[in-house]
XYZ file of N, CA and C in Angstrom:
585
model
N -112.877 30.140 -97.171
C -114.205 30.553 -97.620
C -114.193 31.884 -98.367
N -114.956 31.817 -99.487
C -114.956 33.073 -100.242
C -116.046 34.050 -99.691
N -115.754 35.276 -99.828
C -116.678 36.365 -99.396
C -116.577 36.801 -97.961
N -115.856 36.115 -97.162
C -115.654 36.421 -95.741
C -114.337 37.346 -95.538
N -114.583 38.392 -94.806
C -113.433 39.212 -94.539
C -112.529 38.570 -93.484
N -111.164 38.740 -93.546
C -110.336 38.089 -92.655
C -110.522 38.600 -91.291
N -110.469 37.715 -90.321
C -110.735 38.165 -88.903
C -109.424 38.540 -88.306
N -109.385 39.717 -87.734
C -108.221 40.261 -87.167
C -108.062 39.688 -85.786
N -106.788 39.250 -85.558
C -106.570 38.576 -84.231
C -106.583 39.584 -83.111
N -107.198 39.168 -81.901
C -107.276 40.164 -80.816
C -106.027 40.733 -80.463
N -104.980 39.871 -80.518
C -103.597 40.321 -80.106
C -103.195 41.504 -81.077
N -103.315 41.411 -82.307
C -103.014 42.372 -83.274
C -103.796 43.735 -82.979
N -105.109 43.526 -82.697
C -105.942 44.674 -82.351
C -105.457 45.391 -81.123
N -105.140 44.606 -80.105
C -104.679 45.144 -78.912
C -103.370 45.956 -79.014
N -102.428 45.268 -79.893
C -101.115 45.892 -80.129
C -101.205 47.230 -80.948
N -102.179 47.147 -81.847
C -102.443 48.425 -82.675
C -102.995 49.558 -81.707
N -103.914 49.131 -80.858
C -104.536 50.144 -79.931
C -103.447 50.649 -78.990
N -102.676 49.725 -78.510
C -101.499 50.165 -77.590
C -100.575 51.166 -78.258
N -100.237 50.891 -79.466
C -99.314 51.701 -80.208
C -99.925 53.107 -80.444
N -101.193 53.135 -80.820
C -101.983 54.432 -81.002
C -102.004 55.174 -79.785
N -102.314 54.574 -78.611
C -102.393 55.155 -77.242
C -101.107 55.657 -76.955
N -99.938 54.976 -77.110
C -98.613 55.438 -76.807
C -98.318 56.617 -77.653
N -98.633 56.689 -78.942
C -98.357 57.857 -79.715
C -99.152 59.067 -79.250
N -100.353 58.858 -78.963
C -101.194 60.045 -78.502
C -100.632 60.541 -77.168
N -100.290 59.698 -76.283
C -99.754 60.252 -74.982
C -98.393 60.843 -75.227
N -97.501 60.199 -75.993
C -96.189 60.811 -76.336
C -96.262 62.188 -76.913
N -97.263 62.458 -77.916
C -97.461 63.737 -78.339
C -97.691 64.794 -77.347
N -98.508 64.419 -76.453
C -98.859 65.377 -75.332
C -97.659 65.505 -74.421
N -96.945 64.410 -74.137
C -95.854 64.572 -73.240
C -94.722 65.418 -73.803
N -94.385 65.186 -75.017
C -93.315 65.947 -75.775
C -93.735 67.431 -75.925
N -95.069 67.668 -75.992
C -95.557 69.051 -76.069
C -95.339 69.789 -74.748
N -95.520 69.084 -73.554
C -95.428 69.577 -72.272
C -94.028 69.625 -71.877
N -93.163 68.634 -72.023
C -91.918 68.525 -71.432
C -90.731 68.534 -72.498
N -91.038 68.616 -73.653
C -90.040 68.583 -74.870
C -89.548 67.185 -75.053
N -88.492 66.982 -75.835
C -88.045 65.548 -76.246
C -87.403 64.679 -75.169
N -87.167 65.467 -73.968
C -86.709 64.651 -72.855
C -87.763 64.147 -71.858
N -88.996 64.171 -72.305
C -90.129 63.696 -71.561
C -89.859 62.260 -71.010
N -90.228 61.876 -69.901
C -89.970 60.614 -69.322
C -90.831 59.472 -69.961
N -89.999 58.575 -70.525
C -90.660 57.350 -71.221
C -91.459 56.562 -70.230
N -90.986 56.518 -69.036
C -91.732 55.726 -67.945
C -93.126 56.370 -67.756
N -93.135 57.708 -67.711
C -94.320 58.421 -67.586
C -95.255 58.179 -68.719
N -94.696 58.244 -69.949
C -95.478 58.091 -71.078
C -96.192 56.680 -70.997
N -95.399 55.733 -70.605
C -95.990 54.354 -70.685
C -97.119 54.300 -69.485
N -96.798 54.903 -68.382
C -97.854 54.858 -67.334
C -99.157 55.597 -67.823
N -98.941 56.823 -68.326
C -100.128 57.519 -68.801
C -100.910 56.948 -69.931
N -100.162 56.027 -70.652
C -100.922 55.233 -71.727
C -101.550 53.961 -71.187
N -101.276 53.682 -69.900
C -101.803 52.492 -69.299
C -101.216 51.151 -69.813
N -99.944 51.308 -70.163
C -99.218 50.068 -70.596
C -97.896 49.839 -69.714
N -97.267 48.798 -69.820
C -96.043 48.648 -69.186
C -94.842 49.093 -69.981
N -93.679 49.239 -69.363
C -92.516 49.732 -70.083
C -92.111 48.814 -71.167
N -92.351 47.450 -71.038
C -92.103 46.494 -72.004
C -92.899 46.659 -73.220
N -94.160 47.015 -73.043
C -94.993 47.321 -74.391
C -94.475 48.569 -75.002
N -94.069 49.538 -74.245
C -93.577 50.820 -74.935
C -92.368 50.409 -75.694
N -91.384 49.704 -75.168
C -90.150 49.283 -75.819
C -90.334 48.281 -76.934
N -91.338 47.499 -76.901
C -91.670 46.614 -78.061
C -92.105 47.461 -79.242
N -92.829 48.518 -79.011
C -93.233 49.244 -80.147
C -92.176 50.235 -80.537
N -91.514 50.883 -79.540
C -90.552 51.904 -79.872
C -89.275 51.494 -79.011
N -88.327 50.876 -79.638
C -87.145 50.342 -78.868
C -86.247 51.400 -78.307
N -86.214 52.577 -78.845
C -85.429 53.712 -78.276
C -86.321 54.965 -78.336
N -85.752 55.974 -77.586
C -86.415 57.318 -77.495
C -86.518 57.824 -78.897
N -85.398 57.694 -79.577
C -85.416 58.194 -81.040
C -86.432 57.525 -81.887
N -86.825 56.277 -81.763
C -87.838 55.672 -82.506
C -89.205 56.358 -82.095
N -89.408 56.566 -80.856
C -90.619 57.229 -80.428
C -90.777 58.751 -80.923
N -89.605 59.395 -80.764
C -89.678 60.762 -81.301
C -89.943 60.659 -82.844
N -89.382 59.830 -83.618
C -89.481 59.755 -84.961
C -90.940 59.425 -85.347
N -91.508 58.422 -84.758
C -92.975 58.192 -84.875
C -93.845 59.394 -84.585
N -93.570 60.040 -83.619
C -94.434 61.221 -83.266
C -94.257 62.381 -84.375
N -93.023 62.617 -84.737
C -92.728 63.567 -85.760
C -93.347 63.179 -87.049
N -93.139 62.002 -87.465
C -93.791 61.441 -88.677
C -95.270 61.618 -88.760
N -95.950 61.392 -87.561
C -97.406 61.440 -87.481
C -97.757 62.958 -87.646
N -97.062 63.862 -86.993
C -97.301 65.232 -87.160
C -97.185 65.775 -88.528
N -96.163 65.289 -89.173
C -95.860 65.697 -90.562
C -96.872 65.266 -91.552
N -97.296 64.020 -91.261
C -98.404 63.462 -92.162
C -99.648 64.254 -91.907
N -99.876 64.665 -90.786
C -101.163 65.510 -90.501
C -101.029 66.831 -91.191
N -99.870 67.451 -91.197
C -99.577 68.765 -91.752
C -99.771 68.662 -93.263
N -99.241 67.534 -93.785
C -99.369 67.348 -95.275
C -100.773 67.061 -95.752
N -101.450 66.256 -94.919
C -102.934 65.951 -95.235
C -103.757 67.278 -95.216
N -103.285 68.159 -94.229
C -104.120 69.415 -94.175
C -103.725 70.298 -95.439
N -102.571 70.220 -95.896
C -102.320 70.954 -97.214
C -103.170 70.588 -98.360
N -103.337 69.262 -98.491
C -104.179 68.722 -99.542
C -105.650 68.983 -99.291
N -106.124 69.078 -98.099
C -107.441 69.413 -97.788
C -107.742 70.926 -98.012
N -106.789 71.747 -97.642
C -106.884 73.112 -97.928
C -106.952 73.397 -99.410
N -105.989 72.755 -100.184
C -106.053 72.962 -101.505
C -107.232 72.604 -102.321
N -107.800 71.533 -101.751
C -109.082 71.058 -102.307
C -110.317 71.903 -101.995
N -110.218 72.698 -100.903
C -111.458 73.390 -100.521
C -111.407 74.941 -100.429
N -110.259 75.433 -100.719
C -110.083 76.943 -100.662
C -109.436 77.476 -101.838
N -109.510 78.795 -101.972
C -108.866 79.423 -103.113
C -107.256 79.242 -102.964
N -106.606 79.422 -104.095
C -105.171 79.068 -104.010
C -104.444 80.042 -102.891
N -104.881 81.327 -102.901
C -104.331 82.266 -101.990
C -104.608 81.953 -100.503
N -105.891 81.572 -100.214
C -106.249 81.275 -98.887
C -105.618 79.913 -98.496
N -105.587 78.941 -99.349
C -104.973 77.722 -99.022
C -103.578 77.835 -98.644
N -102.799 78.679 -99.440
C -101.416 78.807 -99.136
C -101.268 79.537 -97.648
N -102.027 80.522 -97.445
C -101.899 81.361 -96.276
C -102.244 80.451 -95.050
N -103.319 79.846 -95.174
C -103.841 78.922 -94.063
C -102.749 77.920 -93.802
N -102.251 77.186 -94.791
C -101.271 76.165 -94.530
C -99.930 76.658 -93.889
N -99.594 77.892 -94.380
C -98.254 78.519 -93.759
C -98.440 78.797 -92.270
N -99.707 79.212 -91.927
C -100.021 79.475 -90.477
C -99.839 77.984 -89.757
N -100.472 77.015 -90.268
C -100.321 75.674 -89.708
C -98.844 75.178 -89.699
N -98.019 75.446 -90.806
C -96.716 75.112 -90.767
C -95.830 75.786 -89.775
N -96.164 77.125 -89.618
C -95.410 77.925 -88.613
C -95.747 77.273 -87.207
N -96.878 77.029 -86.927
C -97.170 76.392 -85.556
C -96.504 75.050 -85.468
N -96.383 74.263 -86.470
C -95.741 72.967 -86.472
C -94.200 73.208 -86.299
N -93.610 74.132 -86.897
C -92.201 74.414 -86.862
C -91.855 74.863 -85.465
N -92.727 75.720 -84.926
C -92.412 76.315 -83.568
C -92.540 75.185 -82.460
N -93.499 74.384 -82.567
C -93.772 73.277 -81.545
C -92.749 72.067 -81.696
N -92.257 71.778 -82.993
C -91.560 70.667 -83.150
C -90.029 70.815 -83.331
N -89.580 72.079 -83.053
C -88.068 72.314 -83.108
C -87.372 71.392 -82.143
N -87.797 71.117 -81.116
C -87.048 70.267 -80.118
C -87.049 68.823 -80.693
N -88.122 68.370 -81.217
C -88.069 66.931 -81.704
C -87.255 66.889 -82.887
N -87.283 67.777 -83.830
C -86.413 67.708 -85.075
C -84.999 67.895 -84.646
N -84.658 68.802 -83.694
C -83.313 69.040 -83.271
C -82.672 67.803 -82.546
N -83.594 67.087 -81.967
C -83.072 65.908 -81.235
C -82.430 64.737 -82.174
N -82.879 64.880 -83.398
C -82.282 63.847 -84.393
C -80.908 64.219 -84.767
N -80.429 65.400 -84.405
C -79.068 65.780 -84.691
C -78.242 65.168 -83.636
N -78.771 64.896 -82.494
C -78.008 64.355 -81.413
C -78.252 62.815 -81.362
N -79.439 62.340 -81.460
C -79.838 60.922 -81.465
C -79.475 60.369 -82.773
N -79.902 59.123 -83.039
C -79.624 58.347 -84.201
C -80.460 58.898 -85.417
N -79.756 59.389 -86.317
C -80.392 60.008 -87.536
C -81.221 58.871 -88.322
N -80.689 57.679 -88.180
C -81.328 56.476 -88.928
C -82.733 56.295 -88.314
N -83.004 56.737 -87.133
C -84.356 56.520 -86.536
C -85.383 57.283 -87.139
N -85.006 58.223 -88.032
C -86.192 59.128 -88.583
C -86.805 58.247 -89.714
N -88.120 58.075 -89.654
C -88.751 57.159 -90.574
C -89.414 57.842 -91.680
N -89.258 59.169 -91.734
C -89.883 59.920 -92.872
C -88.890 61.067 -93.137
N -88.788 61.381 -94.375
C -87.908 62.448 -94.832
C -88.622 63.701 -94.690
N -88.487 64.319 -93.526
C -89.253 65.421 -93.116
C -89.278 66.559 -94.129
N -87.982 66.889 -94.517
C -87.849 68.002 -95.376
C -88.450 67.743 -96.610
N -88.310 66.591 -97.316
C -88.931 66.263 -98.554
C -90.416 66.360 -98.556
N -91.057 65.775 -97.566
C -92.427 65.689 -97.493
C -93.055 67.193 -97.308
N -92.396 67.896 -96.488
C -92.966 69.310 -96.356
C -92.641 70.161 -97.557
N -91.607 69.892 -98.198
C -91.195 70.668 -99.379
C -92.240 70.248 -100.481
N -92.617 69.054 -100.538
C -93.625 68.693 -101.626
C -94.938 69.306 -101.383
N -95.396 69.555 -100.110
C -96.707 70.138 -99.794
C -96.537 71.619 -100.106
N -95.489 72.187 -99.801
C -95.173 73.666 -99.995
C -95.140 73.951 -101.550
N -94.558 73.088 -102.346
C -94.406 73.122 -103.789
C -95.844 73.000 -104.359
N -96.673 72.160 -103.905
C -98.052 71.977 -104.407
C -98.838 73.357 -104.222
N -98.796 73.785 -103.021
C -99.646 74.974 -102.748
C -99.010 76.221 -103.358
N -97.733 76.508 -103.390
C -97.122 77.620 -103.953
C -97.369 77.503 -105.528
N -97.168 76.375 -106.058
C -97.261 76.152 -107.506
C -98.688 76.564 -107.963
N -99.625 76.134 -107.300
C -101.090 76.423 -107.593
C -101.261 77.993 -107.493
N -100.795 78.612 -106.464
C -100.907 79.951 -106.283
C -100.223 80.821 -107.438
N -99.094 80.278 -107.738
C -98.343 81.032 -108.895
C -99.026 80.801 -110.223
N -99.642 79.630 -110.428
C -100.374 79.419 -111.796
C -101.564 80.241 -111.795
N -102.180 80.518 -110.718
C -103.415 81.319 -110.639
C -103.130 82.788 -110.507
N -101.766 83.186 -110.514
C -101.506 84.510 -110.449
C -101.548 85.316 -109.228
N -101.562 84.676 -108.080
C -101.722 85.276 -106.851
C -100.368 85.209 -105.909
N -99.310 84.472 -106.454
C -98.107 84.573 -105.788
C -96.915 84.865 -106.686
N -95.926 85.429 -106.133
C -94.730 85.735 -106.950
C -94.191 84.625 -107.768
N -93.850 84.712 -108.996
C -93.340 83.574 -109.706
C -91.778 83.398 -109.480
N -91.129 84.294 -108.829
C -89.665 84.220 -108.638
C -89.421 83.512 -107.310
N -90.497 83.081 -106.547
C -90.389 82.586 -105.263
C -90.331 80.952 -105.438
N -89.384 80.363 -104.820
C -89.215 78.947 -104.870
C -89.850 78.278 -103.547
N -90.199 76.979 -103.524
C -90.794 76.298 -102.351
C -89.808 76.357 -101.212
N -88.565 76.095 -101.561
C -87.475 76.129 -100.434
C -87.286 77.498 -99.876
N -87.480 78.599 -100.661
C -87.297 79.964 -100.195
C -88.511 80.085 -99.065
N -89.775 79.713 -99.427
C -90.885 79.837 -98.615
C -90.790 79.057 -97.262
N -90.267 77.777 -97.390
C -90.143 77.057 -96.282
C -89.022 77.694 -95.352
N -87.951 78.100 -95.894
C -86.940 78.732 -95.036
C -87.459 80.047 -94.420
N -88.213 80.830 -95.102
C -88.767 81.978 -94.482
C -89.568 81.742 -93.229
N -90.506 80.615 -93.361
C -91.337 80.323 -92.345
C -90.517 79.688 -91.090
N -89.567 78.919 -91.456
C -88.696 78.229 -90.433
C -87.968 79.415 -89.755
N -87.457 80.329 -90.407
C -86.796 81.432 -89.891
C -87.680 82.304 -88.808
N -88.955 82.474 -89.188
C -89.812 83.042 -88.266
C -89.987 82.273 -87.025
N -90.143 80.878 -87.229
C -90.264 79.967 -86.120
C -89.192 80.093 -85.176
N -87.859 80.044 -85.770
C -86.740 80.041 -85.002
C -86.641 81.369 -84.199
N -86.967 82.457 -84.903
C -86.730 83.719 -84.271
C -87.727 84.066 -83.159
N -88.840 83.352 -83.229
C -89.872 83.676 -82.216
C -90.172 82.587 -81.219
N -89.395 81.527 -81.136
C -89.627 80.387 -80.170
C -88.346 80.397 -79.256
N -88.517 80.987 -78.147
C -87.486 80.967 -77.088
C -88.028 80.486 -75.880
N -88.399 79.279 -75.766
C -88.929 78.711 -74.553
C -90.130 79.475 -74.000
N -90.020 79.825 -72.769
C -91.081 80.609 -72.055
C -91.241 81.995 -72.514
N -90.214 82.484 -73.288
C -90.255 83.825 -73.859
C -90.894 83.835 -75.349
N -91.398 82.784 -75.782
C -91.933 82.608 -77.132
C -93.019 83.748 -77.321
N -92.884 84.435 -78.465
C -93.827 85.528 -78.639
C -94.756 85.139 -79.834
N -95.835 84.601 -79.476
C -96.899 84.152 -80.557
C -97.344 85.306 -81.367
N -97.635 86.404 -80.778
C -98.131 87.612 -81.588
C -97.025 88.013 -82.532
N -95.772 88.061 -82.261
C -94.732 88.460 -83.062
C -94.622 87.408 -84.214
N -94.797 86.197 -84.044
C -94.765 85.127 -84.995
C -95.811 85.298 -86.059
N -97.058 85.555 -85.583
C -98.164 85.884 -86.598
C -97.803 87.145 -87.433
N -97.404 88.200 -86.666
C -96.997 89.530 -87.485
C -95.972 89.156 -88.547
N -94.918 88.471 -88.103
C -93.829 88.221 -89.084
C -94.319 87.333 -90.254
N -95.281 86.382 -89.904
C -95.737 85.499 -91.077
C -96.647 86.427 -91.952
N -97.400 87.285 -91.396
C -98.235 88.233 -92.294
C -97.335 89.012 -93.212
N -96.164 89.510 -92.688
C -95.266 90.225 -93.524
C -94.675 89.403 -94.685
N -94.446 88.154 -94.258
C -93.950 87.145 -95.254
C -94.931 86.906 -96.329
N -96.174 86.767 -95.845
C -97.256 86.609 -96.874
C -97.493 87.789 -97.775
N -97.341 88.987 -97.228
C -97.349 90.143 -97.993
C -96.273 90.179 -99.086
N -95.159 89.659 -98.752
C -93.991 89.548 -99.750
C -94.165 88.541 -100.739
N -94.985 87.445 -100.382
C -95.294 86.328 -101.342
C -96.419 86.769 -102.477
N -97.354 87.383 -101.875
C -98.439 87.760 -102.746
C -98.166 88.792 -103.883
N -98.833 88.666 -104.937
C -98.652 89.608 -106.061
C -99.784 90.622 -105.863
N -99.326 91.932 -105.754
C -100.303 92.978 -105.604
C -100.189 93.905 -106.869
N -101.407 94.128 -107.383
C -101.377 95.179 -108.520
C -100.777 94.462 -109.749
N -100.607 93.250 -109.871
C -100.213 92.575 -111.148
C -98.686 92.438 -111.182
N -97.902 92.869 -110.168
C -96.496 92.673 -110.185
C -96.093 91.380 -109.897
N -94.971 90.859 -110.506
C -94.504 89.509 -110.196
C -93.510 89.609 -109.034
């Protein structure tokens, strides 16, 4: 029949909801306990059986990859939103604060892929983040508010360095991370017309 939208099968709708619920619970569990969070506990908290968890995510690496991909997609969507709604300088600074928080929280997840199956990573994390940084930095450079000799990979490495230097488990120093990022931003910005 023409003009009628296809009806989604209840089984597909349930499967999609289960997957979304598993991802939401896994994000919280990995935030609380790191990449070694109990998969049994994740399934229990999501209200599904272990079989459902393994149908959607056959390995721990597959679940970690899905969570990391979701977080990176959110981070890059935020870059586009900031670019569309703020000045070049403000958009870059706001996104770098978000990126710093992302890098500090997700070190364990990203590091786990060096141990687990690298093929399980469903998104090229580095490439996607680099593209977002390039867009924001390029706009700031074109508008004359950021150094022209700075490359996107330099900027990403600086922020990752701050994240690594300030994330030491229970000893993590949030205030120091923000201070170091402010110093980084001072080095990125053009003051008084100098490049």
